[in-house]
Every structure is written in structure tokens, then in C-alpha cells.
Amino acid sequence: MKLTRVVLARLGTFVLSLLVASLIVFLLLNLLPGNVAQVILGSSATPSAIATLRQQLGLDEPVMLRYVHWLFGLFRGDFGTSAFTGESLGSLVAPKLGVTVSLVVGGMVLAVLVAVPVGMFAAMHRRQAGGQIVSGISEFGMSIPAFLAGIALVMVFAVRLRWLPANGYTPLTDDPLDWLRRLILPWVSLALVQAAVLVRYVRNAFIDVLGEDYLRTARSVGWRRRPALMRHGLRNAALQIVTVLGLQLSALLVGAVVIENVFVLPGLGSMLVNSAANRDLPIVQGIVMLLMTFILGISLLVDLAYLLIDPRLRTGTSEVSR
Amino acid sequence: MRPMRRALCALMLLVLVLASACTRTGEASGAGADLRVGATAIPDSMDPTTNSAAAIPQALLYNVYETLVKLDGDGNIRPLLAKEWSVSADRLTYTFTLQSNAKFASGDPVTAQDVVDSIQRIQTDSSVTPVNKSQMSVVQTVTATNSTTVTVVLKQPSNNWLYWMTSTAGIIIDPSGFANLATTPAGSGPYVLKQWNKGDSVVLAKNPSYWGTPGRFDTVTFKYFADPNAENAAMLSGDLDVISELAAPQALSQFSDTSRFQVITGTTNGEVVLGFNDSKAPFNNVAVRQAICYGIDRKALLDTVWAGQGTLIGSMVPPTDPWYQDLSGAYPYDPDKAKQLLASAGFGSGLTVTLTVPTLPYATGSEQLIVSELAQIGITVKVNEIDFSRWLDQVFTQGDYQMTIMDHVEPRDIVKWADPTYYWHYNNADFQKLVAQADQATPEDQVTMMEQAAKMLSDDAAADFLWLMPSIVIATPDLTGIPKNQIGLSFDLTTIASRNS
């Protein structure tokens, strides 16, 4: 019974956070100077034409009334329509989602593939030169902005060596090989920074594990260090690492917005930037809310997972929100 | 650790193999039947009559949509859907004879009634842009005399009308497609829209049943780049065959390898104008405006900001218009003369003005030199940078500014100076009369009158005409027929061919 109450409370926090976020997003975006009617009409704009179009788009209503309309729309599953083309957010977002998901998932997988072995190495050799060097490199890698890494990779591998395309996207279903070629550089740029961050978490997780009793027991019955760590340590460290991964996914999403613009990938990020430049606010609001829901949703899932994994949290006596 | 190391090695090997396996063999180029064109402005619609974005006619005009008459690379009006036309002696009645075999992509023939419907749609459909509407407003009646003859009667003679008929207002649309033009073009050109990946690319495919000379490429992809550096990188990596308009001339040196690239330079219709709010003090005083023209070294500005690429013009007329004359020497750089003029205007002790610029490369790039040069003649310039959306609102619509910089790309936009409500608020009755008369005069008299009008703008220092944007096209060496000058709104594919195919 207590578990249900705790879960419900956590869900309540989730909904409340979303509401607050929606209000902030809406108000901030509506404070932006310039408006979509102006951009649509461009150089042919006259004050009367703008006024008419603003009225057609419902922009002449008071801000709070527009907010309420938008919010009720969200509840009805109407996420808004583009002021530019009149298309619904859903139909606009659907083809973009695949691009962003390919980018984020690929970047994450690559980051994990690099970070886990490297972090493990750094933990085992933390008092030797090798481990120190790895830590140094990860420190350096963390400080490189993803877009800079992206531009550098393009200069080397696309412009100079011409091994890979500089940018652009081909859907997986059209040409799987071209899809791969065009995503390698974006994945690497996204994964570089993520891996550098992850390495530190992985290293700490393994250092913790190395000091545990069960590992010492394993060693004392004759296991050598590496097999012991692989067999008993990895699974235990994984718990910590997966938690961090969940949280890092939000950072990766934000990174993807930037990387999409560097590599001209037609995903949610470039759509967000284009719509903002056009003041197509319904679309900007919709995408930001989508990302926000996703990020808050991940944090919700992480919390709920904790409840399942750690029985101590279920009593309701300890702090639930982290 | 050994299995781990082995896995790591295997992974790295895999990435390397993939990368090299994916490397293209040979030079990627326009060889074969596909053309990949890079562009910077992104279209938000496929209907050039209801949306004024230049990216739409860039891809569609003359390629997917055809007009009765078209503008060729030298600025002459040529037959297209109309194989010939005649003008009555009073210059009010135009009679067009249509190509008898022309048909739309749907298979239906292009009839005189379709022309009537297309013109009337521009006049009556409320979603058509004000620019297209005003270009068509001089039409009194349009009738289909028979299935291949169209008669248009104008309210008053107008040279500009036939010229505008070469552009978006004059496209002939398949009436059966009127309802879905925003996403599905319905034209009669050598290409049809195959796929529109919003915000990313427009793919045209050869129209297999085109009535005239068939398109030379199976597909043509217009790929859009918000960031010019990404566009350049795509060209350098062999992912594009053409950059339709090099956005930053500083990048020109990257394309110096003649075995891989050709650079085609010419002129455009883009006048970069340092505009003044002409009806408000201090810019309602002609001496102040002239002082600024004398006080700015436009040659140095062009060299600094646009790598010397471009043309000094001195008025609102590009060299490709029939009434072009070189007025670039009207205000030679002369700070002393500028100071005298300011003193005569009562600003001997100095003047402070605000320069409101949109955050576009040519505008923000110019501000520093302008500020320092005007400081030398006693004008303190405060700079206010705003993004383009806000510029449209604040400067363009509300007229809330003192000085601004804008590249005016519309063809024959000198006529905008005849509209006192336009954001420069230039109100000169003589100029307005001259422009109106020129439109109604014979084509020969039109040239003389427009020359006078251009001179008037220069004498009046209505603005400081900083420079004319160059047309810089980068292409693979095998491509031929790319026009030198960018005159109309179309990236005309009909003249372009590849030597390799």
C-alpha cells in the first residue's frame, strides 16, 4: 500500500513539473520580439496584412488565454499546428524523430563501448601511469564542446581525407550503407564527450567494487583480479553505471540538438532551431515540451527503478525524490 | 582483461574497415544523371504565389513551373509557353499564342483557359502574396479567344507587367491542382517534384512526358544548409555538384583546385543598401545624407567585408537592367567635404545616430568600418544588432530606426523608392511621377526615364548604395551552361548539362 502511495506521489511531482515547465516555456517564447506573421509575409508585409494574419493565427488574443488554449490542446492530444504550413506537430515530428533517435542511441552505444573498458582499465591502474593518463585524457575530453569536435572531425575526415561525407542524412530504409556513412562522424562527436564523462563514473564505480568484501573473497579463493572483476564486479558496477546512463541521456539529447545543426541532420534539433528563427512558436513549444517530457520521464523512470531495486526506499520513511 | 582488449581491438578494426569500405571510389561528381545543388535559403512551402520565400522559385521556376514568357541569362524576355505574342499600338492589349503541344505533368494540355484561370487566381485568391497581386493588378480583363490564344487587356500601358509575367506571378498552373499547391506543385516544366524533405531537401525528377527539350538530369536535389560552412564542407567532400550561391566569399580560396572545382562569377540583383529613415531628422536633410555618402569608402568596405567580390553601383540599378549607368563615382571618399556638408546642415559640432542592423554577415561585417569612418567626420554611430525576424518587425514594418543595412534582392526594386510608405520613407514626387510614366512609356522612353530616376536617387543620396552582391557559383568542372549572372529568381536547370553524361 505504501508503495502505491509513494509511486502516486512521484507521479504527481512529474505532472506538476510538466505543468510548471509548460508555463515557463510558453511565457519565455512569447516574450521573444518579432512574430510569425511578419516572417510569413516577409518583404511583402504591410501593417494591415500582418494584423489580418495575426488574427487568423489567433495571435491577437491575450497571452494567458493562448496559454490555456494550448494547455487544453495538449490534454486533448492536440500538440499544436505550424503557423507556417498549418501541419500538425505530430506529422512534422514523426519523420524527424527517427533521425534524432538514430543519433542519440548510436552516440550512447558508442560512448558505452568506449567508456566501460577504458574506465575499468583506469580503475585497475589508478595508481599507475596508465590510469593517470586515462584520467587526464577524460578530463580533457570533457572540456571539448561537441560541436567543436564535430567541426574538427569534418575538416579531417570529410574535407581533407574525403573518407566520409561532411554532413547530411539518408534514411535507413533508403540506403543502409549511406545511413551508416553519414552517421559515423556525428556519433563519434557525440560519443567523444559522453565517453569522457562516463569514463569517470565507470572508474569510480569499479573502484568502489574493488574494495568490496565479495571481491576480496573471490580473490582469496584463488580468482585472479581481472576474471574476478569481470565475473563479479561488472554486474555490480553496472547498477551505478546504468543510473548515470539514464541521466546522461538528457545531456545527450541536448548535445544532439547542437550536433544535428553541425551535421545538417534533419532531426528535432535542427527543426527546433529553424522554427525558432521563423518564430513558429507552436512548433518550438511543442518540441521543447516533447524534450522536456522525455527528460522528466527519464528521471521518473530512474526514481521508480530505484524503488523496485532498493526495498529500503519503499517504506516511505526515507526521502524518495533524489 | 585479455578478452576485453581483444574486443576493443576488434571494435576499432570494425570501425576502420567500415570507414574505408564506405569510402567512395573515384571522384564524386555530376557524372551520370543526378545533380546535387547546395542552397542556403530553406523553403517552407511549394507554392511561390502564396509564399514570398525566394527558395521556392529558386527550385521550381522554369524547372517545374513555366510562364508564358521567361527571362534569359542576359535579362531578355523570351518565349516559353507562349510561342509568340503581339502588343497593340495603344500598348494596352497583349495577344499570346500558346505552344500547341504543351501539357502539364498530369497529362492535360495547357490551354488558353488554364492561362486565364491562373491569372485570375492571382487576382482573386486571398492567399496570394501582396507582391504577386500588385504585379497583376494592372490587368483589366483576360480572355481565352480560342484554345491556344489568350488576350490580356491592361488598365494602362505597363512595361513592368510583361516583365513580372516572367516570374512567380506569371506561372501557369494546372487548375486541377489548385487545392494542394502548398505541398504539390502542378506545373508543365521539364521536372516534377519527386520528394520534399522539409527543412532538408527538395528532389526533382525528370518529367518523362515533357512537351519540349527534356531535362538533362534524371534527378536534381536541392539540398539546404542553414550554415554556409556546412555547405562548403559538403562541396569539398564531394557530396555536392553545385553551390548555387557562395554565401561567404572569404571561402573562395577553398575552391581553388581547378581539377575539382570551377568558379563562375557574375552579378545579381542584390543591392546592399545603407538605408536612412528619410522622412525623419536628421536624415530628412539631404546634406546629412550626402555627407555620409562622402564619408564612407565603399571600395574599402567591399574589400574588407566581401573580399572585394561584388560591384560598386551608386544607385539601385544592377548592370543587367537596361537602364544601368555607372554612378559609383558620384560620391568619392572625401571626409573633408563630408565635414563641410555636415557643418552646412548645422551639425558642425557633431551628431549621434543609431545604426540598427540585422544579424546577417554582410550587415554586421560592415558596421565596424562604417562606425570608424563616420566617427572621423564627426558622426557618432551607436550600433544595435537584432535578428532578422525582429528586423522585419521593428525596422521594416514599424519604421522604427535611423540607419540600417539590407540586401535588397528583388528584381527591379528601384520602384520601391516610389512608395513613400516603404520603410525608407523616401518621398519625392518627381521621382514617383517619373517611375509611373516610365512604366507606361514606350520601352525606349522607359530606359531614358529610368536612367533619370536612378540618377535622381543618387543626387538625392536617398541612401548610400554600398555595393551589388556578386553571383558566385561553385561547380564541378564537368558542368556547363550555368548562367554567369543571377538575374531572376530561378536556378534555371534547363541550360545546365554535364559533359560526363
mmCIF file of C-alpha atoms in Angstrom, chain A residues 45-289:
data_model
loop_
_atom_site.group_PDB
_atom_site.id
_atom_site.type_symbol
_atom_site.label_atom_id
_atom_site.label_comp_id
_atom_site.label_asym_id
_atom_site.label_seq_id
_atom_site.Cartn_x
_atom_site.Cartn_y
_atom_site.Cartn_z
ATOM 1 C CA ALA A 45 4.338 42.723 -45.323
ATOM 2 C CA THR A 46 2.091 45.680 -44.718
ATOM 3 C CA PRO A 47 0.773 46.557 -41.255
ATOM 4 C CA SER A 48 -2.784 45.629 -42.275
ATOM 5 C CA ALA A 49 -1.734 42.315 -43.813
ATOM 6 C CA ILE A 50 0.172 41.486 -40.628
ATOM 7 C CA ALA A 51 -2.810 42.392 -38.455
ATOM 8 C CA THR A 52 -5.106 40.158 -40.529
ATOM 9 C CA LEU A 53 -2.723 37.234 -40.421
ATOM 10 C CA ARG A 54 -2.144 37.629 -36.683
ATOM 11 C CA GLN A 55 -5.885 37.453 -36.233
ATOM 12 C CA GLN A 56 -6.146 34.346 -38.428
ATOM 13 C CA LEU A 57 -3.393 32.700 -36.390
ATOM 14 C CA GLY A 58 -5.079 33.694 -33.135
ATOM 15 C CA LEU A 59 -2.087 35.771 -32.068
ATOM 16 C CA ASP A 60 -4.210 38.770 -31.122
ATOM 17 C CA GLU A 61 -5.638 37.013 -28.065
ATOM 18 C CA PRO A 62 -4.174 37.758 -24.611
ATOM 19 C CA VAL A 63 -1.128 35.651 -23.700
ATOM 20 C CA MET A 64 -2.748 33.815 -20.781
ATOM 21 C CA LEU A 65 -5.784 32.892 -22.879
ATOM 22 C CA ARG A 66 -3.490 31.488 -25.572
ATOM 23 C CA TYR A 67 -1.652 29.522 -22.885
ATOM 24 C CA VAL A 68 -4.874 27.985 -21.621
ATOM 25 C CA HIS A 69 -5.913 27.097 -25.187
ATOM 26 C CA TRP A 70 -2.559 25.478 -25.789
ATOM 27 C CA LEU A 71 -2.628 23.562 -22.499
ATOM 28 C CA PHE A 72 -6.118 22.188 -23.136
ATOM 29 C CA GLY A 73 -4.979 21.268 -26.631
ATOM 30 C CA LEU A 74 -2.132 19.255 -25.111
ATOM 31 C CA PHE A 75 -4.569 17.355 -22.896
ATOM 32 C CA ARG A 76 -6.724 16.570 -25.924
ATOM 33 C CA GLY A 77 -3.656 15.276 -27.745
ATOM 34 C CA ASP A 78 -3.512 18.350 -29.994
ATOM 35 C CA PHE A 79 0.118 19.388 -29.772
ATOM 36 C CA GLY A 80 -0.355 22.413 -31.996
ATOM 37 C CA THR A 81 -0.013 23.187 -35.684
ATOM 38 C CA SER A 82 2.691 25.041 -37.539
ATOM 39 C CA ALA A 83 1.817 28.675 -38.104
ATOM 40 C CA PHE A 84 3.769 28.407 -41.349
ATOM 41 C CA THR A 85 2.333 25.377 -43.053
ATOM 42 C CA GLY A 86 -0.737 24.545 -40.974
ATOM 43 C CA GLU A 87 0.516 20.988 -40.467
ATOM 44 C CA SER A 88 0.153 19.280 -37.112
ATOM 45 C CA LEU A 89 3.184 18.905 -34.867
ATOM 46 C CA GLY A 90 2.721 15.147 -34.898
ATOM 47 C CA SER A 91 3.005 14.851 -38.685
ATOM 48 C CA LEU A 92 6.009 17.193 -38.719
ATOM 49 C CA VAL A 93 7.830 15.481 -35.866
ATOM 50 C CA ALA A 94 7.333 11.869 -36.932
ATOM 51 C CA PRO A 95 9.906 11.851 -39.782
ATOM 52 C CA LYS A 96 12.386 13.819 -37.649
ATOM 53 C CA LEU A 97 12.176 11.531 -34.663
ATOM 54 C CA GLY A 98 13.967 8.680 -36.429
ATOM 55 C CA VAL A 99 16.940 10.910 -37.154
ATOM 56 C CA THR A 100 17.301 12.109 -33.578
ATOM 57 C CA VAL A 101 16.789 8.634 -32.149
ATOM 58 C CA SER A 102 19.412 7.143 -34.517
ATOM 59 C CA LEU A 103 21.820 9.846 -33.469
ATOM 60 C CA VAL A 104 21.245 9.628 -29.717
ATOM 61 C CA VAL A 105 21.120 5.839 -29.463
ATOM 62 C CA GLY A 106 24.169 5.369 -31.688
ATOM 63 C CA GLY A 107 26.097 8.021 -29.769
ATOM 64 C CA MET A 108 25.166 6.397 -26.469
ATOM 65 C CA VAL A 109 26.120 2.885 -27.577
ATOM 66 C CA LEU A 110 29.454 4.092 -28.898
ATOM 67 C CA ALA A 111 30.118 6.047 -25.698
ATOM 68 C CA VAL A 112 29.395 2.961 -23.547
ATOM 69 C CA LEU A 113 31.519 0.693 -25.734
ATOM 70 C CA VAL A 114 34.453 3.010 -25.243
ATOM 71 C CA ALA A 115 33.855 4.151 -21.672
ATOM 72 C CA VAL A 116 33.339 0.786 -19.928
ATOM 73 C CA PRO A 117 36.623 -0.882 -20.874
ATOM 74 C CA VAL A 118 38.588 2.342 -20.556
ATOM 75 C CA GLY A 119 37.019 3.199 -17.204
ATOM 76 C CA MET A 120 37.708 -0.306 -15.955
ATOM 77 C CA PHE A 121 41.309 -0.002 -17.019
ATOM 78 C CA ALA A 122 41.598 3.353 -15.254
ATOM 79 C CA ALA A 123 40.169 1.878 -12.052
ATOM 80 C CA MET A 124 42.520 -1.093 -12.030
ATOM 81 C CA HIS A 125 45.572 1.004 -12.769
ATOM 82 C CA ARG A 126 44.539 4.071 -10.846
ATOM 83 C CA ARG A 127 47.869 4.298 -9.049
ATOM 84 C CA GLN A 128 49.929 3.691 -12.174
ATOM 85 C CA ALA A 129 50.864 5.949 -15.053
ATOM 86 C CA GLY A 130 48.353 4.304 -17.435
ATOM 87 C CA GLY A 131 45.390 5.046 -15.200
ATOM 88 C CA GLN A 132 46.533 8.583 -14.571
ATOM 89 C CA ILE A 133 46.897 9.235 -18.285
ATOM 90 C CA VAL A 134 43.385 7.910 -18.951
ATOM 91 C CA SER A 135 42.001 10.200 -16.252
ATOM 92 C CA GLY A 136 43.841 13.125 -17.778
ATOM 93 C CA ILE A 137 42.520 12.393 -21.237
ATOM 94 C CA SER A 138 38.958 12.069 -19.964
ATOM 95 C CA GLU A 139 39.322 15.402 -18.166
ATOM 96 C CA PHE A 140 40.441 16.928 -21.460
ATOM 97 C CA GLY A 141 37.701 15.206 -23.466
ATOM 98 C CA MET A 142 35.012 16.532 -21.138
ATOM 99 C CA SER A 143 36.102 20.085 -21.825
ATOM 100 C CA ILE A 144 35.727 19.840 -25.614
ATOM 101 C CA PRO A 145 32.341 21.111 -26.817
ATOM 102 C CA ALA A 146 30.678 18.511 -29.058
ATOM 103 C CA PHE A 147 30.224 20.971 -31.925
ATOM 104 C CA LEU A 148 33.944 21.747 -31.952
ATOM 105 C CA ALA A 149 34.774 18.047 -32.057
ATOM 106 C CA GLY A 150 32.281 17.742 -34.904
ATOM 107 C CA ILE A 151 33.812 20.550 -36.947
ATOM 108 C CA ALA A 152 37.322 19.153 -36.403
ATOM 109 C CA LEU A 153 36.212 15.673 -37.488
ATOM 110 C CA VAL A 154 34.585 17.111 -40.622
ATOM 111 C CA MET A 155 37.739 19.031 -41.526
ATOM 112 C CA VAL A 156 39.900 15.913 -41.199
ATOM 113 C CA PHE A 157 37.748 13.013 -42.384
ATOM 114 C CA ALA A 158 35.425 14.719 -44.888
ATOM 115 C CA VAL A 159 37.221 17.750 -46.299
ATOM 116 C CA ARG A 160 40.863 16.602 -46.210
ATOM 117 C CA LEU A 161 40.750 12.807 -46.435
ATOM 118 C CA ARG A 162 37.323 12.608 -48.100
ATOM 119 C CA TRP A 163 36.637 9.254 -46.443
ATOM 120 C CA LEU A 164 33.199 10.163 -45.159
ATOM 121 C CA PRO A 165 30.518 12.695 -46.130
ATOM 122 C CA ALA A 166 30.699 16.026 -44.320
ATOM 123 C CA ASN A 167 27.026 16.088 -43.423
ATOM 124 C CA GLY A 168 23.505 15.185 -44.478
ATOM 125 C CA TYR A 169 21.245 12.242 -43.781
ATOM 126 C CA THR A 170 19.838 9.267 -45.678
ATOM 127 C CA PRO A 171 17.021 7.280 -44.063
ATOM 128 C CA LEU A 172 17.999 3.761 -43.019
ATOM 129 C CA THR A 173 15.259 2.320 -45.220
ATOM 130 C CA ASP A 174 16.527 4.127 -48.347
ATOM 131 C CA ASP A 175 20.169 3.095 -48.191
ATOM 132 C CA PRO A 176 21.520 1.423 -45.021
ATOM 133 C CA LEU A 177 25.175 1.839 -46.011
ATOM 134 C CA ASP A 178 24.789 5.551 -46.705
ATOM 135 C CA TRP A 179 22.843 5.928 -43.462
ATOM 136 C CA LEU A 180 25.837 4.464 -41.629
ATOM 137 C CA ARG A 181 28.427 6.530 -43.509
ATOM 138 C CA ARG A 182 26.580 9.731 -42.735
ATOM 139 C CA LEU A 183 26.123 8.961 -39.051
ATOM 140 C CA ILE A 184 29.663 7.834 -38.176
ATOM 141 C CA LEU A 185 31.072 11.325 -37.671
ATOM 142 C CA PRO A 186 28.026 12.635 -35.736
ATOM 143 C CA TRP A 187 28.124 9.545 -33.498
ATOM 144 C CA VAL A 188 31.819 9.950 -32.829
ATOM 145 C CA SER A 189 31.473 13.660 -31.980
ATOM 146 C CA LEU A 190 28.584 12.966 -29.646
ATOM 147 C CA ALA A 191 30.257 9.922 -28.103
ATOM 148 C CA LEU A 192 33.628 11.605 -27.511
ATOM 149 C CA VAL A 193 32.328 13.955 -24.846
ATOM 150 C CA GLN A 194 29.873 11.438 -23.421
ATOM 151 C CA ALA A 195 32.548 8.772 -23.178
ATOM 152 C CA ALA A 196 34.875 11.186 -21.398
ATOM 153 C CA VAL A 197 32.166 11.887 -18.813
ATOM 154 C CA LEU A 198 31.193 8.211 -18.500
ATOM 155 C CA VAL A 199 34.779 7.041 -18.036
ATOM 156 C CA ARG A 200 34.919 8.931 -14.737
ATOM 157 C CA TYR A 201 31.710 7.323 -13.470
ATOM 158 C CA VAL A 202 32.778 3.883 -14.623
ATOM 159 C CA ARG A 203 36.180 4.311 -12.974
ATOM 160 C CA ASN A 204 34.596 5.343 -9.656
ATOM 161 C CA ALA A 205 32.083 2.526 -9.816
ATOM 162 C CA PHE A 206 34.830 -0.038 -10.291
ATOM 163 C CA ILE A 207 36.987 1.496 -7.591
ATOM 164 C CA ASP A 208 34.037 1.080 -5.213
ATOM 165 C CA VAL A 209 33.574 -2.509 -6.340
ATOM 166 C CA LEU A 210 37.273 -3.292 -5.981
ATOM 167 C CA GLY A 211 37.042 -2.540 -2.281
ATOM 168 C CA GLU A 212 34.010 -4.763 -1.660
ATOM 169 C CA ASP A 213 34.127 -7.867 0.538
ATOM 170 C CA TYR A 214 32.813 -10.227 -2.145
ATOM 171 C CA LEU A 215 35.649 -9.310 -4.450
ATOM 172 C CA ARG A 216 38.192 -9.844 -1.693
ATOM 173 C CA THR A 217 36.549 -13.230 -1.039
ATOM 174 C CA ALA A 218 36.745 -14.127 -4.692
ATOM 175 C CA ARG A 219 40.421 -13.237 -4.716
ATOM 176 C CA SER A 220 41.077 -15.263 -1.545
ATOM 177 C CA VAL A 221 39.590 -18.428 -3.058
ATOM 178 C CA GLY A 222 42.019 -18.135 -5.931
ATOM 179 C CA TRP A 223 40.395 -15.915 -8.586
ATOM 180 C CA ARG A 224 42.797 -13.608 -10.301
ATOM 181 C CA ARG A 225 41.967 -9.910 -10.300
ATOM 182 C CA ARG A 226 40.711 -9.436 -13.849
ATOM 183 C CA PRO A 227 38.482 -12.530 -14.044
ATOM 184 C CA ALA A 228 37.134 -11.705 -10.595
ATOM 185 C CA LEU A 229 36.275 -8.215 -11.683
ATOM 186 C CA MET A 230 34.700 -9.405 -14.917
ATOM 187 C CA ARG A 231 32.672 -12.091 -13.205
ATOM 188 C CA HIS A 232 31.545 -10.397 -10.012
ATOM 189 C CA GLY A 233 32.451 -6.735 -10.356
ATOM 190 C CA LEU A 234 30.925 -5.863 -13.714
ATOM 191 C CA ARG A 235 27.408 -6.774 -12.715
ATOM 192 C CA ASN A 236 27.568 -4.789 -9.511
ATOM 193 C CA ALA A 237 29.159 -1.753 -11.101
ATOM 194 C CA ALA A 238 26.577 -1.915 -13.890
ATOM 195 C CA LEU A 239 23.875 -0.779 -11.475
ATOM 196 C CA GLN A 240 25.590 2.525 -10.855
ATOM 197 C CA ILE A 241 26.540 2.919 -14.496
ATOM 198 C CA VAL A 242 23.001 2.368 -15.791
ATOM 199 C CA THR A 243 21.702 5.057 -13.454
ATOM 200 C CA VAL A 244 24.244 7.508 -14.768
ATOM 201 C CA LEU A 245 23.399 6.490 -18.331
ATOM 202 C CA GLY A 246 19.755 7.359 -17.778
ATOM 203 C CA LEU A 247 20.665 10.784 -16.534
ATOM 204 C CA GLN A 248 23.274 11.288 -19.244
ATOM 205 C CA LEU A 249 20.633 10.574 -21.863
ATOM 206 C CA SER A 250 19.182 14.033 -21.212
ATOM 207 C CA ALA A 251 22.610 15.597 -21.742
ATOM 208 C CA LEU A 252 22.931 13.563 -24.919
ATOM 209 C CA LEU A 253 19.603 14.878 -26.210
ATOM 210 C CA VAL A 254 20.770 18.443 -25.682
ATOM 211 C CA GLY A 255 24.053 17.587 -27.389
ATOM 212 C CA ALA A 256 22.109 16.097 -30.288
ATOM 213 C CA VAL A 257 20.399 19.443 -30.937
ATOM 214 C CA VAL A 258 23.822 21.005 -31.481
ATOM 215 C CA ILE A 259 25.267 18.085 -33.447
ATOM 216 C CA GLU A 260 22.258 17.999 -35.780
ATOM 217 C CA ASN A 261 22.981 21.569 -36.735
ATOM 218 C CA VAL A 262 26.686 20.934 -37.305
ATOM 219 C CA PHE A 263 25.993 17.886 -39.484
ATOM 220 C CA VAL A 264 22.819 19.203 -41.172
ATOM 221 C CA LEU A 265 20.794 16.239 -39.901
ATOM 222 C CA PRO A 266 17.065 16.871 -40.348
ATOM 223 C CA GLY A 267 16.086 15.887 -36.807
ATOM 224 C CA LEU A 268 14.248 17.529 -33.943
ATOM 225 C CA GLY A 269 17.203 19.775 -33.105
ATOM 226 C CA SER A 270 17.511 21.453 -36.483
ATOM 227 C CA MET A 271 13.729 21.690 -36.678
ATOM 228 C CA LEU A 272 13.781 23.449 -33.306
ATOM 229 C CA VAL A 273 16.408 25.963 -34.429
ATOM 230 C CA ASN A 274 14.680 26.677 -37.774
ATOM 231 C CA SER A 275 11.284 27.092 -36.139
ATOM 232 C CA ALA A 276 12.708 29.454 -33.549
ATOM 233 C CA ALA A 277 14.299 31.598 -36.263
ATOM 234 C CA ASN A 278 10.926 31.714 -38.040
ATOM 235 C CA ARG A 279 9.087 32.442 -34.786
ATOM 236 C CA ASP A 280 6.918 29.408 -35.480
ATOM 237 C CA LEU A 281 6.096 29.268 -31.788
ATOM 238 C CA PRO A 282 3.565 26.384 -31.776
ATOM 239 C CA ILE A 283 6.282 24.124 -33.171
ATOM 240 C CA VAL A 284 9.007 25.418 -30.847
ATOM 241 C CA GLN A 285 6.720 24.988 -27.833
ATOM 242 C CA GLY A 286 5.741 21.528 -28.983
ATOM 243 C CA ILE A 287 9.305 20.294 -29.482
ATOM 244 C CA VAL A 288 10.562 21.810 -26.248
ATOM 245 C CA MET A 289 7.675 20.216 -24.350
#
